[in-house]
Amino acid sequence: MAVINYIEAVNSALREEMAQDEKVFVLGEDVGAKGGVFRATEGLYEEFGESRVLDTPLAESAIAGVGIGAAMYGMKPVAEMQFADFIMPAVNQIISEAAKIRYRSNNDWTCPMTIRAPYGGGVHGALYHSQSVESLFAHVPGLKIVMPSTPYDVKGLLKAAIRDEDPVLFFEHKRAYRLVKGEVPEEEYVLPIGKADVKKEGTDVTVISYGLCLHFAMQAAERLEEEGISTHILDLRTVYPLDQEAVIQAASKTGKVLLVTEDNKEGSLMGEAAAIIGEYCLFDLDAPIQRLAGPDTPAMPFAPTMEKYFMMNPEKIEKAIRDLAEF
Amino acid sequence: MASANYETLGLSSDQVLSMYESMLLARKIDERMWLLNRAGRIPFVVSCQGQEAAQVGAAMALNTEEDYLLPYYRDVGLVLHFGMTAQELMMQGFARADDPNSGGRQMPGHFGQKKNRIVTGSSPVTTQLPHAAGIALAAKMEKKNFVTLVSFGEGSASQGDFHEAANFAGVHNLPVIFFCENNKYAISVPMEKQSGSEHISERAAGYGMPGVTVDGNNPLAVYEAVKKAADRCRNGEGPTLIETLSYRQTPHSSDDDDSSYRTKEEVEEAKQNDSIHTFSAYLRECGVLTETKEKELQEKIKGIVDDATETAESAPYADPETTLNYVYAPKGGDL
């Protein structure tokens, strides 16, 4: 199996789906000749031409809205928001339109569209190039939100998102783009949206996370092995709707649960995970459910000292796991 | 009525008669909805009255077998001409299971019917404009020759989605018609508080497309403008912005009282130009319509509206449990 990085997995999934299905096309700002500001669409313009790799005017509501129209017609648009922070002008199109088209038309019209956006911090991106925006969309029935952590999951889940019959928000951690590498099979595969994945089996403490934080949790767990603390790690992969069954199983397994997200703590989707555990696993718990998250500030600042203070890291997670293990 | 001659537009007497019939049917359905609302039998109405000429004139200039329509909430005339029936509109009014727009999920005026290429709409205004650009983009990509018409009120022209969609369509030279039904009011806010320019159509130049303003009380003038725009679309010449001028004869909706922001005299004066009457007079002048024919037409339409009302009112609601259906695709997609 080839080892590729996270963003190569994005590129590879797009290329394969575009080659297989002529209805698939990409639209967004700078996705054409430039290949995207992160180079996620690199080479697609040359391979598939400008009509299928569409540089749009600088207008996010139109990127989403034009995609929605094309999807209703029967195309398979993959829209790119240059940064998740810039998705806000498109929120009306995503929440009022894409999410409700099937429901409001009683299954007459549908919106099979994917919206990709790089999210997350640790890249000196300051307030408006670092945010996690998933919780804004994670109580909107009709949407699915996928946030993979590994190149293997990125490729399999992006292909699934493009093929999905409903709108999917696909958030990619931009710090992970070139930092995270992993094995991806040569042969074709697709992974199921809506299914979490156990990334590490363990017996003492359960960590539930997603995206870049998942890797920090893996690193923390590795260090704690030396102390004899065994960590069970569940990767949500699809953060909305949540894979309830997997969350319940993972929490029940150790009875001590740490929920980790880079998002601001209050109102993050870890509150929902905690509620599910509270509803279904109360008598399996041996310690209070713990949430480890970003502080409740508007976003992370530019100065490296403050950015580091805000960001999740393996040390913060290691301490939290140890505290839970010793509870 | 302006002196536009239907024959010079290539229309037959049967076609202009059918134009009038559609206008009258739209008006009569709308009037019935108000009666039903005031009698407490349907909860909400939002009206087409005063805009029938613009709507039917536009619809007749399109190919109802292949073109796409993204209407806004007043477009009874447009959707009727695109194949939605009086009974189906009544099913929506009564929120019945057989409402083809939404199965009783959406308020009246939220049209959508895939078999007739009437694209589903919502309540936040103007969101349908980028969708129209997207459908027109698909037409271009798939090398299809259909036209997409999207309609909206003049208030919608203030929204960002108007600008974003028009600009996108201009850049990509898309086969789409932006059809602004300027009825002078966005609920209570008059045109002079809505727009810094006298006409919405003036903005077209900024998007690299032609913009025209036509008399929305004259269905033939609207037909001519839309026909020309549709021909441009089919010839690969790109989008057009059309503004029709008419007057909203009713309050904004059944929940609005317009006496707080306009006078009865103003409304009565505008009704002097009511297209239903002026077009009827024109057709009589041309000898297409006679008193007997008019009477027959009125009788026929009353029968249609009566039947539609009766059938819809006695039709069942959707089962309450179906509230849960179709959040996601029924098979495989459901999580």
XYZ file of C-alpha atoms in Angstrom:
662
model
C 0.000 0.000 0.000
C 1.142 3.496 -0.824
C 1.735 6.002 1.955
C 0.188 9.373 1.059
C -0.661 12.474 3.003
C -4.101 13.766 3.952
C -4.454 16.286 1.115
C -3.262 13.777 -1.495
C -6.130 11.581 -0.348
C -8.555 14.463 -0.999
C -7.068 14.981 -4.455
C -7.104 11.283 -5.270
C -10.761 10.853 -4.267
C -11.789 13.839 -6.409
C -9.812 12.580 -9.388
C -11.262 9.072 -9.218
C -14.851 10.233 -8.853
C -14.501 12.763 -11.676
C -13.007 10.106 -13.936
C -15.820 7.655 -13.164
C -18.801 9.968 -13.333
C -19.151 12.870 -15.759
C -21.789 14.452 -13.547
C -19.160 15.169 -10.896
C -17.621 18.635 -11.094
C -15.689 20.943 -8.796
C -16.449 24.613 -8.168
C -14.913 27.189 -5.877
C -12.462 30.049 -5.580
C -9.019 29.380 -7.087
C -9.737 25.698 -7.659
C -8.887 25.920 -11.378
C -5.474 26.727 -12.816
C -4.067 27.367 -9.355
C -5.327 24.028 -8.038
C -6.690 25.527 -4.820
C -4.937 27.601 -2.170
C -3.961 24.355 -0.409
C -3.601 22.531 -3.754
C -6.402 20.081 -3.010
C -7.588 20.281 -6.630
C -4.102 20.264 -8.164
C -3.996 18.809 -11.673
C -7.764 18.446 -12.019
C -8.080 21.529 -14.221
C -5.499 20.121 -16.621
C -7.083 16.678 -16.609
C -10.795 17.528 -16.769
C -10.889 21.043 -18.224
C -12.273 24.336 -17.014
C -15.925 23.405 -17.440
C -15.596 20.700 -14.762
C -13.122 22.528 -12.533
C -14.851 25.834 -12.257
C -13.253 28.986 -10.874
C -16.161 30.955 -9.450
C -16.513 34.620 -8.574
C -15.568 35.391 -4.977
C -19.037 34.758 -3.541
C -19.684 31.876 -1.155
C -23.465 31.999 -1.247
C -23.319 31.603 -5.020
C -20.814 28.749 -4.749
C -23.234 26.868 -2.500
C -26.382 28.055 -4.272
C -25.188 27.339 -7.819
C -24.057 23.916 -6.603
C -27.490 23.293 -5.104
C -29.193 24.208 -8.375
C -26.914 21.942 -10.377
C -27.474 19.127 -7.866
C -31.243 19.505 -8.105
C -30.898 19.158 -11.863
C -28.985 15.915 -11.447
C -25.322 16.885 -11.375
C -22.901 15.902 -8.591
C -21.220 19.163 -7.575
C -18.302 19.297 -5.163
C -18.076 22.877 -3.898
C -15.001 24.136 -2.112
C -15.164 26.821 0.553
C -11.638 28.186 0.682
C -11.678 28.201 4.494
C -14.418 26.923 6.797
C -14.344 30.387 8.385
C -15.652 31.790 5.078
C -18.656 29.483 4.875
C -20.806 32.004 6.766
C -22.206 33.859 3.713
C -23.383 30.442 2.452
C -25.145 29.391 5.660
C -28.597 30.400 4.375
C -28.073 28.301 1.257
C -26.824 25.335 3.263
C -29.339 25.369 6.127
C -32.461 26.838 4.503
C -31.953 25.180 1.135
C -29.628 22.184 0.777
C -30.667 20.598 4.077
C -34.403 20.932 3.448
C -34.874 20.310 -0.267
C -35.777 16.617 0.020
C -37.927 17.131 3.095
C -39.828 20.205 1.947
C -40.622 18.701 -1.449
C -41.785 15.422 0.110
C -38.992 13.515 -1.642
C -39.707 15.053 -5.078
C -36.460 17.077 -5.356
C -33.055 16.151 -3.927
C -29.691 17.810 -3.407
C -26.787 15.364 -3.852
C -24.016 17.861 -3.197
C -20.709 17.860 -1.334
C -19.248 20.969 0.274
C -15.581 20.691 1.254
C -13.911 23.140 3.593
C -10.569 23.221 5.439
C -11.054 23.932 9.150
C -8.973 24.023 12.317
C -5.937 25.772 13.707
C -2.280 25.427 14.437
C -1.202 27.092 11.196
C -0.851 30.705 12.416
C -4.168 31.432 10.753
C -5.554 33.615 13.529
C -9.256 34.216 14.062
C -10.476 33.744 10.517
C -8.357 30.898 9.189
C -8.532 28.573 12.203
C -12.110 28.010 13.249
C -14.004 24.792 13.771
C -17.520 25.413 12.467
C -19.098 21.969 12.696
C -21.324 22.658 15.685
C -23.086 25.427 13.744
C -24.391 22.776 11.364
C -24.597 19.791 13.701
C -28.236 20.164 14.602
C -29.568 20.595 11.107
C -31.419 17.449 10.026
C -30.933 16.840 6.318
C -27.196 17.540 6.489
C -24.441 15.014 7.087
C -21.093 16.209 8.431
C -17.946 14.184 7.843
C -14.620 15.036 9.541
C -12.038 12.343 8.860
C -8.668 11.994 10.579
C -6.571 9.738 8.316
C -5.789 9.654 4.579
C -7.517 6.251 4.376
C -10.715 7.684 5.860
C -10.449 10.895 3.819
C -10.380 9.031 0.551
C -13.060 6.467 1.355
C -15.395 8.984 2.923
C -14.978 11.735 0.323
C -15.889 9.229 -2.381
C -18.919 8.247 -0.301
C -19.871 11.918 0.165
C -19.748 12.581 -3.580
C -21.907 9.520 -4.240
C -24.338 10.294 -1.427
C -27.891 11.214 -2.409
C -28.016 14.018 0.177
C -25.882 17.073 0.989
C -22.667 16.354 2.873
C -20.385 18.864 4.577
C -16.852 17.496 4.402
C -14.501 19.314 6.783
C -10.779 18.693 6.342
C -8.299 19.694 9.051
C -5.851 22.006 7.300
C -3.009 21.298 9.750
C -3.444 17.632 8.908
C -3.109 18.236 5.130
C 0.642 17.674 5.010
C 1.291 16.578 8.587
C -0.739 13.388 8.593
C 0.349 10.508 6.388
C -1.014 7.017 6.115
C -1.473 3.919 4.016
C -4.097 3.934 1.299
C -4.809 0.871 -0.841
C -4.310 0.997 -4.604
C -7.653 -0.625 -5.258
C -10.956 1.200 -5.135
C -12.841 1.427 -1.837
C -15.607 3.493 -0.277
C -16.321 3.875 3.447
C -19.777 4.228 5.021
C -20.891 7.685 6.134
C -22.435 7.551 9.605
C -20.074 4.967 11.076
C -17.478 5.738 13.722
C -14.266 3.701 13.848
C -12.271 2.284 16.761
C -8.727 3.487 16.102
C -7.211 1.822 19.175
C -8.483 -0.872 21.539
C -7.973 -0.248 25.259
C -9.414 -1.049 28.674
C -8.885 1.807 31.171
C -10.093 5.065 29.603
C -12.139 5.817 26.468
C -11.281 8.817 24.317
C -13.831 9.931 21.727
C -12.590 12.465 19.204
C -12.224 13.291 15.486
C -9.987 15.118 13.062
C -6.532 16.273 14.086
C -7.275 15.780 17.804
C -7.601 12.089 17.141
C -3.871 11.962 16.329
C -3.002 13.897 19.476
C -5.031 11.355 21.432
C -3.161 8.480 19.761
C 0.170 10.054 20.720
C -0.968 10.602 24.303
C -2.192 7.016 24.524
C 1.127 5.693 23.288
C 3.016 7.539 26.031
C 0.563 6.341 28.658
C 1.037 2.717 27.635
C 4.473 2.993 29.297
C 2.723 3.901 32.550
C 0.422 0.936 32.179
C -2.655 2.991 31.239
C -4.611 1.436 28.380
C -6.659 3.847 26.240
C -9.562 2.988 23.966
C -9.937 5.471 21.108
C -13.054 6.016 19.005
C -12.877 8.205 15.889
C -16.336 9.650 15.183
C -15.509 10.290 11.498
C -19.137 11.379 10.836
C -19.971 13.978 13.464
C -23.590 14.470 12.384
C -25.742 12.495 12.736
C -23.659 10.805 15.450
C -23.088 7.062 15.448
C -24.907 6.579 18.751
C -24.309 2.863 18.952
C -20.560 3.255 18.607
C -20.470 6.038 21.207
C -22.446 3.902 23.688
C -20.228 0.862 23.084
C -17.012 2.815 23.455
C -18.166 4.558 26.636
C -19.463 1.375 28.223
C -16.251 -0.471 27.497
C -14.111 1.405 30.071
C -16.638 3.456 32.067
C -14.314 6.451 31.967
C -14.833 8.819 29.061
C -12.828 11.746 27.740
C -14.354 13.722 24.868
C -11.842 15.772 22.871
C -12.449 18.529 20.344
C -10.556 21.560 19.091
C -13.827 23.517 18.959
C -14.887 25.926 21.721
C -16.182 23.916 24.646
C -19.684 25.249 25.245
C -22.095 24.039 22.599
C -19.549 21.839 20.844
C -20.817 18.541 19.558
C -19.126 16.817 22.475
C -22.055 18.038 24.578
C -24.264 15.806 22.431
C -21.893 12.865 22.824
C -21.973 13.425 26.603
C -25.768 13.509 26.549
C -25.940 10.198 24.696
C -23.563 8.628 27.223
C -25.550 10.131 30.079
C -28.793 8.713 28.697
C -27.570 5.233 27.894
C -24.475 4.455 29.977
C -25.068 5.967 33.428
C -24.667 2.706 35.310
C -21.559 1.734 33.335
C -19.718 4.917 34.286
C -16.957 4.933 36.892
C -16.116 8.648 36.607
C -17.789 11.868 35.463
C -17.712 12.372 31.704
C -14.904 14.798 30.857
C -14.768 17.255 27.959
C -11.469 18.632 26.782
C -11.911 21.450 24.267
C -10.805 24.870 23.132
C -11.580 27.792 25.433
C -14.755 29.806 24.975
C -13.094 32.667 23.142
C -14.290 33.759 19.675
C -11.379 32.020 17.937
C -7.664 31.434 18.311
C -5.341 34.486 18.161
C -2.399 35.002 15.793
C 0.447 35.313 18.326
C 2.126 31.898 18.727
C 1.873 32.030 22.504
C -1.873 32.515 22.418
C -2.414 30.110 19.541
C -0.558 27.412 21.455
C -2.629 28.151 24.544
C -5.837 27.658 22.574
C -4.823 24.604 20.528
C -5.292 21.027 21.596
C -2.092 19.011 21.960
C -0.985 15.545 23.131
C 0.134 16.873 26.530
C -3.295 18.248 27.429
C -4.902 14.969 26.437
C -2.271 12.870 28.233
C -2.932 14.697 31.489
C -6.689 14.377 31.124
C -6.454 10.625 30.444
C -4.143 10.132 33.423
C -6.484 12.047 35.710
C -9.392 9.899 34.583
C -7.411 6.674 34.967
C -6.532 7.638 38.522
C -10.080 8.698 39.412
C -54.307 48.320 -23.177
C -51.283 49.242 -25.228
C -51.588 48.830 -28.944
C -49.434 45.692 -29.082
C -50.913 43.438 -31.694
C -50.886 39.787 -30.810
C -50.596 38.732 -34.424
C -47.375 40.647 -34.941
C -45.981 38.655 -32.012
C -46.823 35.446 -33.839
C -49.652 34.511 -31.484
C -52.953 33.069 -32.680
C -56.353 34.108 -31.398
C -56.618 30.744 -29.621
C -53.338 31.426 -27.863
C -54.330 34.863 -26.606
C -57.641 33.464 -25.481
C -55.812 30.746 -23.602
C -53.591 33.462 -22.128
C -56.658 35.229 -20.824
C -58.136 31.979 -19.517
C -54.980 31.221 -17.505
C -54.981 34.736 -16.076
C -58.608 34.456 -15.102
C -58.129 31.013 -13.577
C -55.204 32.279 -11.489
C -57.318 35.218 -10.284
C -60.316 33.067 -9.451
C -58.278 30.490 -7.551
C -56.661 33.298 -5.612
C -59.981 34.956 -4.802
C -61.352 31.635 -3.607
C -58.343 31.127 -1.355
C -59.097 34.447 0.352
C -62.733 33.481 0.877
C -61.640 30.156 2.352
C -59.130 31.920 4.564
C -61.635 34.472 5.837
C -64.090 31.637 6.503
C -61.457 29.938 8.631
C -61.052 26.952 6.306
C -57.436 27.498 5.238
C -54.844 29.125 7.477
C -52.882 31.258 5.020
C -52.956 32.875 1.574
C -50.333 34.815 -0.304
C -51.666 36.384 -3.444
C -51.010 36.731 -7.157
C -53.654 39.396 -7.730
C -52.376 42.148 -9.976
C -49.507 40.077 -11.373
C -51.387 37.526 -13.475
C -50.590 39.254 -16.771
C -46.865 39.275 -16.075
C -46.880 35.653 -14.930
C -48.963 34.187 -17.748
C -47.310 36.347 -20.380
C -43.921 35.024 -19.274
C -45.027 31.398 -19.049
C -46.461 31.472 -22.563
C -43.133 32.617 -23.972
C -41.407 29.516 -22.605
C -41.421 25.876 -23.608
C -43.492 24.230 -20.894
C -42.253 20.801 -21.997
C -38.569 21.399 -21.305
C -37.811 24.735 -19.668
C -37.166 25.080 -15.918
C -39.112 27.394 -13.663
C -38.056 28.710 -10.260
C -41.087 30.673 -9.143
C -41.595 32.826 -6.065
C -44.579 32.725 -3.776
C -46.972 34.829 -5.860
C -46.580 32.878 -9.090
C -49.931 31.115 -9.347
C -50.135 32.171 -13.006
C -46.694 30.803 -13.846
C -47.140 27.410 -12.183
C -50.652 26.945 -13.599
C -49.325 27.460 -17.088
C -46.460 25.057 -16.408
C -48.908 22.276 -15.617
C -49.909 22.509 -11.988
C -53.678 22.158 -11.706
C -56.258 24.133 -9.761
C -56.918 21.036 -7.696
C -53.236 20.658 -6.867
C -53.084 24.295 -5.778
C -56.109 23.749 -3.561
C -54.484 20.632 -2.089
C -51.639 22.923 -1.078
C -54.025 25.511 0.328
C -55.631 22.861 2.509
C -52.221 21.256 3.311
C -53.402 17.843 2.154
C -51.305 14.726 1.567
C -51.882 14.976 -2.193
C -50.344 18.457 -2.419
C -47.677 17.816 -5.096
C -45.570 20.726 -3.892
C -44.788 19.307 -0.495
C -47.430 16.837 0.694
C -48.791 19.460 3.061
C -45.432 20.333 4.583
C -45.037 23.856 3.249
C -47.256 26.922 3.371
C -49.264 27.866 0.276
C -47.169 29.661 -2.337
C -44.134 27.419 -1.863
C -44.254 25.754 -5.229
C -42.400 22.724 -6.526
C -43.301 19.878 -8.884
C -40.502 17.958 -10.510
C -42.542 16.409 -13.315
C -43.284 19.928 -14.591
C -39.744 21.200 -13.818
C -41.089 23.615 -11.225
C -38.217 23.763 -8.757
C -38.964 23.597 -5.021
C -38.689 26.895 -3.149
C -38.477 28.156 0.414
C -39.498 31.232 2.427
C -36.180 33.126 2.801
C -36.411 35.202 -0.375
C -33.940 35.165 -3.280
C -32.275 31.845 -2.473
C -33.731 30.504 -5.734
C -31.631 32.828 -7.903
C -28.302 31.013 -7.425
C -30.214 27.734 -7.911
C -31.421 29.010 -11.291
C -27.844 29.869 -12.238
C -26.875 26.321 -11.181
C -29.556 24.721 -13.335
C -28.560 26.945 -16.256
C -24.943 25.957 -15.653
C -25.990 22.304 -15.819
C -27.765 23.009 -19.121
C -24.558 24.488 -20.496
C -22.395 21.626 -19.205
C -24.787 18.973 -20.499
C -25.278 20.842 -23.815
C -29.058 21.010 -23.374
C -31.093 23.722 -25.008
C -33.594 24.473 -22.238
C -34.133 27.871 -20.630
C -34.347 28.540 -16.891
C -36.613 31.336 -15.670
C -36.404 32.503 -12.080
C -38.828 35.034 -10.664
C -38.737 37.243 -7.589
C -40.103 40.484 -6.199
C -38.337 43.829 -6.305
C -37.519 43.467 -2.597
C -35.460 40.397 -3.443
C -33.276 42.501 -5.690
C -31.814 43.973 -2.486
C -30.512 40.601 -1.316
C -26.935 39.478 -1.845
C -28.120 36.337 -3.625
C -29.562 38.529 -6.400
C -26.170 40.054 -7.031
C -24.228 36.820 -6.615
C -26.504 34.900 -8.991
C -26.697 37.625 -11.640
C -22.948 38.105 -11.563
C -22.319 34.349 -11.799
C -24.718 34.064 -14.748
C -23.050 37.040 -16.427
C -19.548 35.633 -15.994
C -20.526 32.210 -17.350
C -22.970 33.512 -19.964
C -25.721 31.219 -18.712
C -29.110 30.569 -20.351
C -31.204 32.047 -17.545
C -33.860 34.760 -17.330
C -34.036 36.828 -14.138
C -37.676 37.839 -13.972
C -38.376 40.569 -11.431
C -42.061 41.133 -10.723
C -41.960 44.649 -9.352
C -45.325 45.120 -7.600
C -44.164 48.310 -5.829
C -44.189 46.904 -2.285
C -42.112 44.460 -0.249
C -44.755 43.938 2.460
C -44.962 47.611 3.528
C -41.726 48.998 2.116
C -42.228 50.897 -1.147
C -39.882 50.817 -4.110
C -38.284 54.178 -3.284
C -37.050 52.773 0.031
C -35.913 49.544 -1.622
C -33.742 50.749 -4.463
C -31.437 53.643 -5.158
C -32.190 53.356 -8.849
C -35.571 53.929 -10.428
C -35.622 50.536 -12.087
C -34.240 47.169 -11.008
C -33.459 46.480 -14.663
C -30.804 49.220 -14.667
C -28.550 46.916 -12.691
C -28.255 44.500 -15.610
C -25.461 46.543 -17.187
C -23.277 45.804 -14.172
C -23.592 42.091 -14.875
C -22.959 42.313 -18.590
C -26.485 41.439 -19.626
C -29.416 43.324 -21.147
C -32.019 44.691 -18.750
C -35.533 45.739 -19.728
C -38.549 47.130 -17.904
C -41.966 46.279 -19.313
C -45.582 46.975 -18.418
C -46.553 44.066 -16.188
C -50.240 44.725 -16.822
C -49.784 43.943 -20.487
C -49.319 40.201 -21.024
C -48.315 40.728 -24.647
C -45.502 43.112 -23.736
C -44.247 40.615 -21.150
C -44.571 37.766 -23.630
C -42.505 39.704 -26.154
C -39.743 40.489 -23.657
C -39.519 36.949 -22.307
C -39.630 35.455 -25.792
C -36.693 37.602 -26.809
C -34.779 36.673 -23.655
C -35.539 32.970 -24.162
C -34.321 33.171 -27.762
C -31.111 34.757 -26.515
C -30.693 31.892 -24.065
C -31.233 29.253 -26.732
C -28.818 31.010 -29.067
C -26.066 30.943 -26.472
C -26.213 34.706 -25.952
C -26.613 34.483 -22.189
C -28.856 35.876 -19.470
C -31.365 38.729 -19.410
C -32.881 40.718 -16.548
C -36.542 41.584 -17.059
C -38.516 43.805 -14.710
C -42.298 43.909 -14.952
C -44.205 46.810 -13.408
C -47.516 45.987 -11.817
C -49.317 46.587 -8.525
C -49.971 44.224 -5.634
C -53.744 44.489 -5.291
C -54.064 42.596 -2.006
C -52.270 42.966 1.323
C -48.930 41.121 1.430
C -50.655 38.021 2.759
C -53.759 37.008 4.696
C -51.911 38.055 7.873
C -51.173 41.611 6.674
C -53.255 44.780 6.976
C -52.121 47.194 4.281
C -54.135 50.155 5.565
C -51.235 51.168 7.802
C -48.924 51.897 4.877
C -51.038 52.768 1.818
C -54.387 54.410 1.148
C -57.533 52.783 -0.191
C -57.522 55.438 -2.923
C -54.093 54.352 -4.102
C -55.218 50.722 -4.324
C -58.445 51.645 -6.107
C -56.559 53.742 -8.621
C -54.176 50.901 -9.370
C -57.099 48.569 -9.928
C -58.168 50.766 -12.833
C -55.271 49.156 -14.683
C -56.179 45.633 -13.597
C -54.956 43.431 -16.429
C -57.891 41.069 -16.140
C -60.180 43.890 -17.248
C -57.868 45.671 -19.667
C -56.875 42.466 -21.449
C -60.498 41.363 -21.627
C -61.395 44.708 -23.204
C -58.510 44.374 -25.660
C -59.597 40.902 -26.711
C -63.139 42.153 -27.257
C -61.827 45.015 -29.351
C -59.941 42.498 -31.469
C -63.049 40.374 -31.775
C -61.399 37.396 -30.066
C -63.641 37.565 -27.021
C -67.398 38.137 -26.964
C -69.767 38.590 -24.085
C -71.084 35.066 -24.562
C -67.584 33.595 -24.639
C -66.615 35.567 -21.551
C -69.652 34.246 -19.713
C -68.867 30.680 -20.756
C -65.310 31.121 -19.584
C -66.396 32.506 -16.217
C -68.809 29.562 -15.769
C -66.165 27.039 -16.755
C -63.597 28.477 -14.365
C -66.091 28.680 -11.518
C -66.771 24.980 -12.059
C -63.042 24.172 -11.995
C -62.486 26.170 -8.810
C -65.580 24.689 -7.134
C -64.505 21.138 -7.963
C -60.916 21.788 -6.892
C -62.064 23.244 -3.583
C -64.470 20.438 -2.853
C -62.032 17.680 -3.771
C -59.196 19.212 -1.803
C -61.234 19.951 1.283
C -62.464 16.371 1.494
C -58.993 14.889 0.834
C -57.027 13.425 3.770
C -54.045 14.913 5.552
C -50.778 12.995 5.585
C -50.424 10.557 8.504
C -48.773 12.358 11.427
C -45.997 9.757 11.598
C -44.902 10.698 8.074
C -43.447 13.832 9.699
C -40.351 11.674 10.085
C -40.035 10.729 6.410
C -37.561 12.014 3.838
C -35.024 13.783 5.997
C -32.508 11.710 4.022
C -32.804 9.342 1.065
C -35.202 6.535 2.010
C -32.912 3.640 1.138
C -29.296 3.390 2.112
C -29.037 7.099 2.808
C -30.947 6.958 6.083
C -28.562 6.867 9.020
